[in-house]
DNA sequence: AGCGTGACGGTTGAG
DNA sequence: CCCTCAACCGTCACG
């Protein structure tokens, strides 16, 4: 007999007037966004959707308006700024210089940009900008060999082309963050994936943690399979063991792919357009990650009596991958404390074992 | 009562 | 590495 009791200390998340949980500044989980559109298509009035999902009517209105306008349920690209000097053309030129002379210095590139009239003295990138381009873009490109300036690559995975807005620079920097497994082709879709590390502040995280506590939430009463997103974000902070980390990332990738492939649901809400470089490229497929407030709020917290089956199996696997389970020499009580100080979420997992 | 909209406080990420 | 700033977010209040 195995009892697992999870205590999740979550300092983030606010409650709106309707009792719904949200994270200020962060998008609603895609599952909720999908649900909003679904309900609207069923003819349910926005005000009723708002009450049912406990999302402000302004938000419902906004999401529906966006869906009607763009055909996408996805939020816009958050953060970043439009390229001021590092236009696709400039990047292409830098790439060409680098490819023709791999040992070229950034300042030499800068001089050549001026000499070749790619830029003038007013818009030539700084040496540090060029260095960053070399590091973040050209470096990856030299491995991929498929960068087309400003032109999204054809998606190889169905989760990539989900974002209705172009995201010119989505290409690269975080590929390193993700640490794509060696040998894995880093396509635009994967780049989108790399950017899809959810913020630790996302509602999905918070609710995901709650879902971890709620068997019915895990079961997904709305038919949305919870997935690894929450744990992927929990594991965002580097662990001492890269082995474990890689395992998690891989499983996360697989889960994403698996979900998307099995979900005809989301596909209807994210246009299969050509915007492959996407900040939310995977967020979309992870969209169904969520259970949302109405499901768990109305239910008493129940312990996970068994860590097997369905999505929970995935979670369990990740936990094992992420943390070194150490059983005490004596006794049948295992107290496992997982402190993620970086993201300020603390888990205390107590496992009761009765033999 | 329902809906559209803008202010607000917040997050994010390229420059 | 840190800061800036412009993009986005959802909530709330108002009309």
Short mmCIF file of C-alpha atoms (C1' of nucleotides) in Angstrom, two decimals:
data_model
loop_
_atom_site.label_atom_id
_atom_site.label_comp_id
_atom_site.label_asym_id
_atom_site.label_seq_id
_atom_site.Cartn_x
_atom_site.Cartn_y
_atom_site.Cartn_z
CA UNK A 1 0.00 0.00 0.00
CA UNK A 2 1.39 3.31 -0.99
CA UNK A 3 0.15 6.68 0.01
CA UNK A 4 1.63 9.76 -1.42
CA UNK A 5 0.80 13.05 0.13
CA UNK A 6 1.94 16.10 -1.69
CA UNK A 7 2.11 19.49 -0.15
CA UNK A 8 2.61 22.23 -2.63
CA UNK A 9 3.47 25.63 -1.38
CA UNK A 10 2.50 28.06 -4.05
CA UNK A 11 3.00 31.73 -3.44
CA UNK A 12 1.70 32.75 -6.85
CA UNK A 13 -1.76 32.89 -8.26
CA UNK A 14 -4.59 35.21 -7.55
CA UNK A 15 -8.29 34.74 -7.36
CA UNK A 16 -10.56 36.89 -9.43
CA UNK A 17 -14.03 38.08 -8.57
CA UNK A 18 -15.53 34.90 -9.93
CA UNK A 19 -13.35 32.71 -7.82
CA UNK A 20 -11.15 31.63 -10.65
CA UNK A 21 -7.42 31.43 -10.31
CA UNK A 22 -5.21 33.44 -12.57
CA UNK A 23 -1.63 34.58 -12.68
CA UNK A 24 -1.29 38.24 -13.29
CA UNK A 25 0.54 38.97 -16.48
CA UNK A 26 0.42 35.43 -17.72
CA UNK A 27 -1.95 33.89 -20.25
CA UNK A 28 -4.68 31.53 -19.29
CA UNK A 29 -3.91 27.89 -19.93
CA UNK A 30 -4.70 26.90 -23.46
CA UNK A 31 -7.09 24.31 -22.17
CA UNK A 32 -9.22 27.09 -20.79
CA UNK A 33 -8.91 29.08 -23.94
CA UNK A 34 -10.03 26.09 -25.94
CA UNK A 35 -12.89 25.54 -23.58
CA UNK A 36 -14.01 29.10 -24.00
CA UNK A 37 -14.14 28.71 -27.74
CA UNK A 38 -15.82 25.35 -27.48
CA UNK A 39 -18.53 26.65 -25.26
CA UNK A 40 -19.05 29.63 -27.48
CA UNK A 41 -19.42 27.38 -30.46
CA UNK A 42 -22.01 25.42 -28.58
CA UNK A 43 -24.00 28.58 -28.38
CA UNK A 44 -23.33 29.37 -24.78
CA UNK A 45 -23.33 33.05 -24.08
CA UNK A 46 -20.05 34.69 -23.15
CA UNK A 47 -21.40 35.73 -19.81
CA UNK A 48 -22.26 32.13 -19.02
CA UNK A 49 -18.85 30.99 -20.19
CA UNK A 50 -17.33 33.58 -17.95
CA UNK A 51 -19.23 32.31 -14.95
CA UNK A 52 -18.73 28.68 -15.75
CA UNK A 53 -15.00 28.89 -16.26
CA UNK A 54 -14.58 31.67 -13.71
CA UNK A 55 -12.77 33.82 -16.17
CA UNK A 56 -13.55 37.49 -16.41
CA UNK A 57 -15.96 38.38 -19.14
CA UNK A 58 -13.45 40.80 -20.53
CA UNK A 59 -11.06 37.99 -21.02
CA UNK A 60 -13.69 35.76 -22.56
CA UNK A 61 -14.63 38.56 -24.88
CA UNK A 62 -11.05 39.14 -25.81
CA UNK A 63 -10.29 35.50 -26.49
CA UNK A 64 -13.41 35.01 -28.56
CA UNK A 65 -12.74 38.17 -30.50
CA UNK A 66 -9.23 37.05 -31.19
CA UNK A 67 -10.43 33.63 -32.22
CA UNK A 68 -12.96 35.09 -34.59
CA UNK A 69 -10.36 37.35 -36.01
CA UNK A 70 -7.39 35.07 -36.31
CA UNK A 71 -8.76 31.60 -35.90
CA UNK A 72 -6.36 30.95 -33.10
CA UNK A 73 -6.96 30.52 -29.42
CA UNK A 74 -3.36 31.20 -28.62
CA UNK A 75 -2.10 34.24 -26.79
CA UNK A 76 0.17 36.68 -28.47
CA UNK A 77 3.89 36.70 -28.21
CA UNK A 78 4.86 38.08 -24.88
CA UNK A 79 8.01 39.99 -24.38
CA UNK A 80 10.85 40.69 -26.64
CA UNK A 81 11.08 43.48 -29.05
CA UNK A 82 11.19 43.87 -32.74
CA UNK A 83 14.63 43.74 -34.24
CA UNK A 84 15.99 47.21 -34.56
CA UNK A 85 19.28 46.54 -36.23
CA UNK A 86 19.53 42.80 -36.47
CA UNK A 87 17.16 42.47 -39.36
CA UNK A 88 16.98 39.19 -41.21
CA UNK A 89 19.13 40.64 -43.91
CA UNK A 90 21.80 41.66 -41.43
CA UNK A 91 21.68 38.25 -39.80
CA UNK A 92 22.02 36.62 -43.16
CA UNK A 93 25.03 38.74 -43.97
CA UNK A 94 26.62 37.94 -40.66
CA UNK A 95 25.99 34.29 -41.28
CA UNK A 96 27.60 34.55 -44.69
CA UNK A 97 30.65 36.28 -43.25
CA UNK A 98 30.94 33.67 -40.57
CA UNK A 99 30.55 30.81 -42.96
CA UNK A 100 33.14 32.17 -45.34
CA UNK A 101 35.53 32.90 -42.50
CA UNK A 102 34.74 30.99 -39.33
CA UNK A 103 37.49 32.77 -37.46
CA UNK A 104 36.20 36.22 -38.19
CA UNK A 105 35.88 38.57 -35.25
CA UNK A 106 32.75 40.45 -34.39
CA UNK A 107 34.40 43.77 -34.99
CA UNK A 108 35.51 42.55 -38.39
CA UNK A 109 31.95 41.59 -39.19
CA UNK A 110 30.88 45.02 -38.12
CA UNK A 111 33.39 46.60 -40.45
CA UNK A 112 32.28 44.40 -43.31
CA UNK A 113 28.65 45.23 -42.76
CA UNK A 114 29.59 48.85 -43.16
CA UNK A 115 31.93 48.21 -46.06
CA UNK A 116 29.35 46.14 -47.91
CA UNK A 117 26.67 48.73 -47.22
CA UNK A 118 24.51 46.18 -45.51
CA UNK A 119 24.20 48.71 -42.73
CA UNK A 120 25.09 52.29 -42.34
CA UNK A 121 26.75 53.84 -39.35
CA UNK A 122 23.37 54.50 -37.80
CA UNK A 123 22.01 51.02 -37.85
CA UNK A 124 25.04 48.82 -37.77
CA UNK A 125 24.81 46.37 -34.88
CA UNK A 126 27.19 46.80 -32.02
CA UNK A 127 29.99 44.34 -31.56
CA UNK A 128 28.18 42.86 -28.62
CA UNK A 129 25.04 42.49 -30.69
CA UNK A 130 27.00 40.74 -33.38
CA UNK A 131 28.54 38.50 -30.79
CA UNK A 132 25.11 37.66 -29.51
CA UNK A 133 23.90 36.94 -33.00
CA UNK A 134 26.85 34.69 -33.57
CA UNK A 135 26.25 32.95 -30.31
CA UNK A 136 22.51 32.66 -30.41
CA UNK A 137 21.66 32.46 -34.07
CA UNK A 138 24.60 31.65 -36.21
CA UNK A 139 25.87 29.07 -33.81
CA UNK A 140 22.67 27.12 -34.03
CA UNK A 141 22.31 27.77 -37.68
CA UNK A 142 25.65 26.27 -38.40
CA UNK A 143 24.31 23.11 -36.90
CA UNK A 144 20.93 23.30 -38.49
CA UNK A 145 21.88 24.73 -41.81
CA UNK A 146 18.33 25.58 -42.54
CA UNK A 147 17.82 29.11 -41.47
CA UNK A 148 16.03 31.24 -43.95
CA UNK A 149 15.92 34.79 -42.91
CA UNK A 150 12.46 35.64 -41.82
CA UNK A 151 11.09 32.63 -43.56
CA UNK A 152 9.67 29.97 -41.34
CA UNK A 153 10.83 26.50 -42.00
CA UNK A 154 8.25 23.97 -42.94
CA UNK A 155 7.04 22.39 -39.77
CA UNK A 156 8.14 18.88 -39.22
CA UNK A 157 6.04 18.42 -36.22
CA UNK A 158 2.46 19.29 -36.17
CA UNK A 159 2.73 21.34 -33.05
CA UNK A 160 4.95 23.94 -34.53
CA UNK A 161 2.78 26.03 -36.78
CA UNK A 162 0.29 27.10 -34.28
CA UNK A 163 1.01 30.66 -33.70
CA UNK A 164 -0.83 33.21 -35.72
CA UNK A 165 1.78 35.88 -35.45
CA UNK A 166 5.22 35.81 -36.88
CA UNK A 167 8.00 35.75 -34.43
CA UNK A 168 11.12 36.61 -36.31
CA UNK A 169 13.61 35.92 -33.64
CA UNK A 170 12.06 32.94 -32.08
CA UNK A 171 14.74 30.91 -33.62
CA UNK A 172 17.40 30.36 -31.38
CA UNK A 173 18.52 31.58 -28.12
CA UNK A 174 16.72 29.16 -26.02
CA UNK A 175 17.67 26.18 -27.99
CA UNK A 176 20.62 26.13 -25.77
CA UNK A 177 18.38 26.44 -22.79
CA UNK A 178 16.48 23.42 -23.83
CA UNK A 179 19.56 21.53 -24.59
CA UNK A 180 18.27 19.50 -27.40
CA UNK A 181 19.50 15.98 -27.21
CA UNK A 182 22.38 15.28 -29.50
CA UNK A 183 21.26 14.06 -32.82
CA UNK A 184 17.89 15.61 -32.57
CA UNK A 185 17.22 17.84 -35.49
CA UNK A 186 16.60 21.34 -34.34
CA UNK A 187 13.86 22.40 -36.60
CA UNK A 188 11.88 25.54 -36.34
CA UNK A 189 9.33 23.50 -34.59
CA UNK A 190 11.83 22.52 -32.04
CA UNK A 191 12.85 26.05 -31.65
CA UNK A 192 9.32 26.86 -30.89
CA UNK A 193 9.40 24.07 -28.47
CA UNK A 194 12.43 25.45 -26.84
CA UNK A 195 10.66 28.65 -26.20
CA UNK A 196 7.78 26.85 -24.82
CA UNK A 197 9.23 26.33 -21.45
CA UNK A 198 6.38 27.60 -19.47
CA UNK A 199 6.95 30.25 -17.00
CA UNK A 200 6.99 29.19 -13.46
CA UNK A 201 4.21 31.64 -13.01
CA UNK A 202 1.82 30.14 -15.46
CA UNK A 203 -1.54 29.12 -14.27
CA UNK A 204 -0.82 25.76 -15.74
CA UNK A 205 1.94 25.33 -13.28
CA UNK A 206 -0.15 26.22 -10.37
CA UNK A 207 -3.10 24.29 -11.51
CA UNK A 208 -0.89 21.52 -12.62
CA UNK A 209 0.33 21.19 -9.13
CA UNK A 210 -3.21 21.15 -7.97
CA UNK A 211 -3.99 18.62 -10.59
CA UNK A 212 -1.27 16.53 -9.16
CA UNK A 213 -3.19 16.59 -5.96
CA UNK A 214 -6.55 15.97 -7.53
CA UNK A 215 -7.19 12.59 -9.01
CA UNK A 216 -10.26 13.75 -10.82
CA UNK A 217 -8.39 16.64 -12.22
CA UNK A 218 -5.77 14.30 -13.50
CA UNK A 219 -8.46 12.22 -15.02
CA UNK A 220 -9.39 15.26 -17.00
CA UNK A 221 -13.14 15.60 -16.70
CA UNK A 222 -13.16 17.72 -19.79
CA UNK A 223 -11.22 15.18 -21.70
CA UNK A 224 -8.04 17.19 -21.66
CA UNK A 225 -5.15 15.10 -20.72
CA UNK A 226 -2.91 16.71 -18.26
CA UNK A 227 0.64 16.59 -19.32
CA UNK A 228 4.17 17.17 -18.33
CA UNK A 229 4.28 20.89 -18.73
CA UNK A 230 4.13 21.62 -15.07
CA UNK A 231 6.88 19.27 -14.20
CA UNK A 232 8.94 20.38 -17.08
CA UNK A 233 8.85 23.84 -15.69
CA UNK A 234 9.55 22.65 -12.24
CA UNK A 235 12.58 20.99 -13.61
CA UNK A 236 13.64 24.08 -15.40
CA UNK A 237 16.34 24.78 -12.93
CA UNK A 238 19.36 22.76 -13.71
CA UNK A 239 19.77 19.71 -11.62
CA UNK A 240 23.09 18.42 -10.61
CA UNK A 241 22.57 15.41 -12.74
CA UNK A 242 22.32 16.26 -16.37
CA UNK A 243 21.28 12.74 -16.99
CA UNK A 244 18.11 13.18 -15.11
CA UNK A 245 17.45 16.49 -16.68
CA UNK A 246 17.83 15.18 -20.13
CA UNK A 247 15.52 12.41 -19.35
CA UNK A 248 12.89 14.81 -18.27
CA UNK A 249 13.27 16.96 -21.26
CA UNK A 250 13.05 14.03 -23.53
CA UNK A 251 9.98 12.75 -21.86
CA UNK A 252 8.54 16.19 -22.02
CA UNK A 253 9.15 16.37 -25.69
CA UNK A 254 7.65 13.02 -26.23
CA UNK A 255 4.66 13.91 -24.20
CA UNK A 256 4.15 17.02 -26.20
CA UNK A 257 4.35 15.18 -29.42
CA UNK A 258 2.20 12.42 -28.16
CA UNK A 259 -0.42 14.76 -26.96
CA UNK A 260 -0.55 16.68 -30.13
CA UNK A 261 -0.81 13.67 -32.24
CA UNK A 262 -3.60 12.30 -30.23
CA UNK A 263 -5.45 15.53 -29.96
CA UNK A 264 -7.66 16.40 -32.80
CA UNK A 265 -9.24 18.77 -30.42
CA UNK A 266 -6.68 21.48 -30.31
CA UNK A 267 -5.93 21.30 -33.96
CA UNK A 268 -9.19 22.91 -34.72
CA UNK A 269 -8.30 25.96 -32.75
CA UNK A 270 -4.81 26.59 -33.93
CA UNK A 271 -4.50 27.33 -37.59
CA UNK A 272 -2.07 25.24 -39.50
CA UNK A 273 -0.40 28.28 -40.86
CA UNK A 274 3.19 28.85 -41.70
CA UNK A 275 4.28 30.52 -38.52
CA UNK A 276 6.61 27.91 -37.37
CA UNK A 277 8.85 30.01 -35.24
CA UNK A 278 6.62 30.42 -32.34
CA UNK A 279 6.99 31.56 -28.87
CA UNK A 280 4.09 29.41 -27.96
CA UNK A 281 4.77 26.72 -30.42
CA UNK A 282 4.39 24.02 -27.93
CA UNK A 283 2.38 25.85 -25.50
CA UNK A 284 -0.32 25.25 -27.94
CA UNK A 285 -0.08 21.56 -27.86
CA UNK A 286 0.52 21.70 -24.25
CA UNK A 287 -2.57 23.67 -24.14
CA UNK A 288 -4.52 20.80 -23.05
CA UNK A 289 -2.25 20.52 -20.17
CA UNK A 290 -4.59 21.99 -17.96
CA UNK A 291 -7.31 21.27 -15.81
CA UNK A 292 -8.76 24.41 -14.56
CA UNK A 293 -10.17 25.89 -11.50
CA UNK A 294 -13.76 24.79 -11.69
CA UNK A 295 -12.71 21.19 -11.66
CA UNK A 296 -10.49 21.16 -8.71
CA UNK A 297 -11.92 23.99 -6.78
CA UNK A 298 -15.12 22.23 -6.25
CA UNK A 299 -13.53 19.05 -5.12
CA UNK A 300 -12.10 18.01 -1.88
CA UNK A 301 -8.45 17.34 -1.92
CA UNK A 302 -7.77 13.73 -2.22
CA UNK A 303 -4.55 11.92 -1.87
CA UNK A 304 -3.07 10.06 -4.72
CA UNK A 305 -3.45 6.59 -3.61
CA UNK A 306 -1.46 5.22 -6.42
CA UNK A 307 1.03 6.79 -8.67
CA UNK A 308 0.31 4.64 -11.62
CA UNK A 309 -1.78 4.98 -14.68
CA UNK A 310 -2.25 7.53 -17.36
CA UNK A 311 -0.66 10.86 -17.05
CA UNK A 312 0.27 10.23 -13.51
CA UNK A 313 2.63 7.65 -14.72
CA UNK A 314 4.37 10.35 -16.65
CA UNK A 315 4.57 12.53 -13.64
CA UNK A 316 5.87 9.77 -11.58
CA UNK A 317 8.49 9.03 -14.09
CA UNK A 318 9.61 12.59 -14.10
CA UNK A 319 9.85 12.68 -10.40
CA UNK A 320 12.03 9.69 -10.41
CA UNK A 321 14.09 11.24 -13.10
CA UNK A 322 14.37 14.51 -11.36
CA UNK A 323 15.05 13.53 -7.85
CA UNK A 324 17.09 10.97 -6.13
CA UNK A 325 14.75 8.94 -4.07
CA UNK A 326 16.45 7.83 -0.97
CA UNK A 327 14.83 5.45 1.32
CA UNK A 328 15.76 5.61 4.92
CA UNK A 329 17.45 2.69 6.39
CA UNK A 330 14.85 2.34 9.06
CA UNK A 331 11.15 2.73 9.05
CA UNK A 332 8.60 2.72 6.32
CA UNK A 333 8.10 6.41 6.04
CA UNK A 334 9.89 8.22 3.29
CA UNK A 335 9.90 11.93 3.48
CA UNK A 336 11.03 13.52 0.33
CA UNK A 337 11.53 17.20 0.30
CA UNK A 338 12.02 18.88 -2.98
CA UNK A 339 12.95 22.48 -2.70
CA UNK A 340 13.05 24.45 -5.89
CA UNK A 341 14.37 27.66 -4.53
CA UNK A 342 14.86 29.20 -7.89
CA UNK A 343 11.24 29.13 -8.79
CA UNK A 344 10.08 29.48 -5.27
CA UNK A 345 7.86 26.50 -5.34
CA UNK A 346 8.38 24.03 -2.63
CA UNK A 347 7.18 20.50 -2.63
CA UNK A 348 7.15 18.29 0.30
CA UNK A 349 6.27 14.83 -0.76
CA UNK A 350 5.64 12.32 1.88
CA UNK A 351 5.36 8.75 0.90
CA UNK A 352 3.79 6.35 3.29
CA UNK A 353 4.75 2.83 2.72
CA UNK A 354 3.14 0.02 4.51
CA UNK A 355 4.60 -3.35 4.10
"C1'" DA B 1 -27.95 41.78 -17.49
"C1'" DG B 2 -24.69 41.51 -21.11
"C1'" DC B 3 -21.00 43.30 -23.64
"C1'" DG B 4 -17.07 46.28 -25.38
"C1'" DT B 5 -13.29 48.87 -23.95
"C1'" DG B 6 -9.53 51.15 -21.55
"C1'" DA B 7 -6.75 51.59 -17.36
"C1'" DC B 8 -3.99 49.01 -14.51
"C1'" DG B 9 -0.48 46.12 -12.59
"C1'" DG B 10 1.94 42.44 -13.94
"C1'" DT B 11 5.41 39.24 -16.97
"C1'" DT B 12 8.45 38.50 -20.69
"C1'" DG B 13 12.40 38.76 -23.71
"C1'" DA B 14 15.17 41.11 -27.51
"C1'" DG B 15 18.08 44.86 -27.80
"C1'" DC C 1 25.04 40.43 -16.45
"C1'" DC C 2 21.94 44.04 -15.94
"C1'" DC C 3 18.79 47.43 -17.62
"C1'" DT C 4 15.35 49.30 -20.79
"C1'" DC C 5 11.31 49.14 -23.14
"C1'" DA C 6 7.70 47.57 -25.88
"C1'" DA C 7 5.12 43.78 -26.51
"C1'" DC C 8 1.71 40.84 -24.25
"C1'" DC C 9 -1.36 39.11 -20.30
"C1'" DG C 10 -6.09 38.97 -17.35
"C1'" DT C 11 -8.75 41.63 -14.17
"C1'" DC C 12 -11.54 45.27 -13.08
"C1'" DA C 13 -14.51 49.11 -13.62
"C1'" DC C 14 -17.05 51.98 -16.40
"C1'" DG C 15 -20.44 53.18 -19.89
#
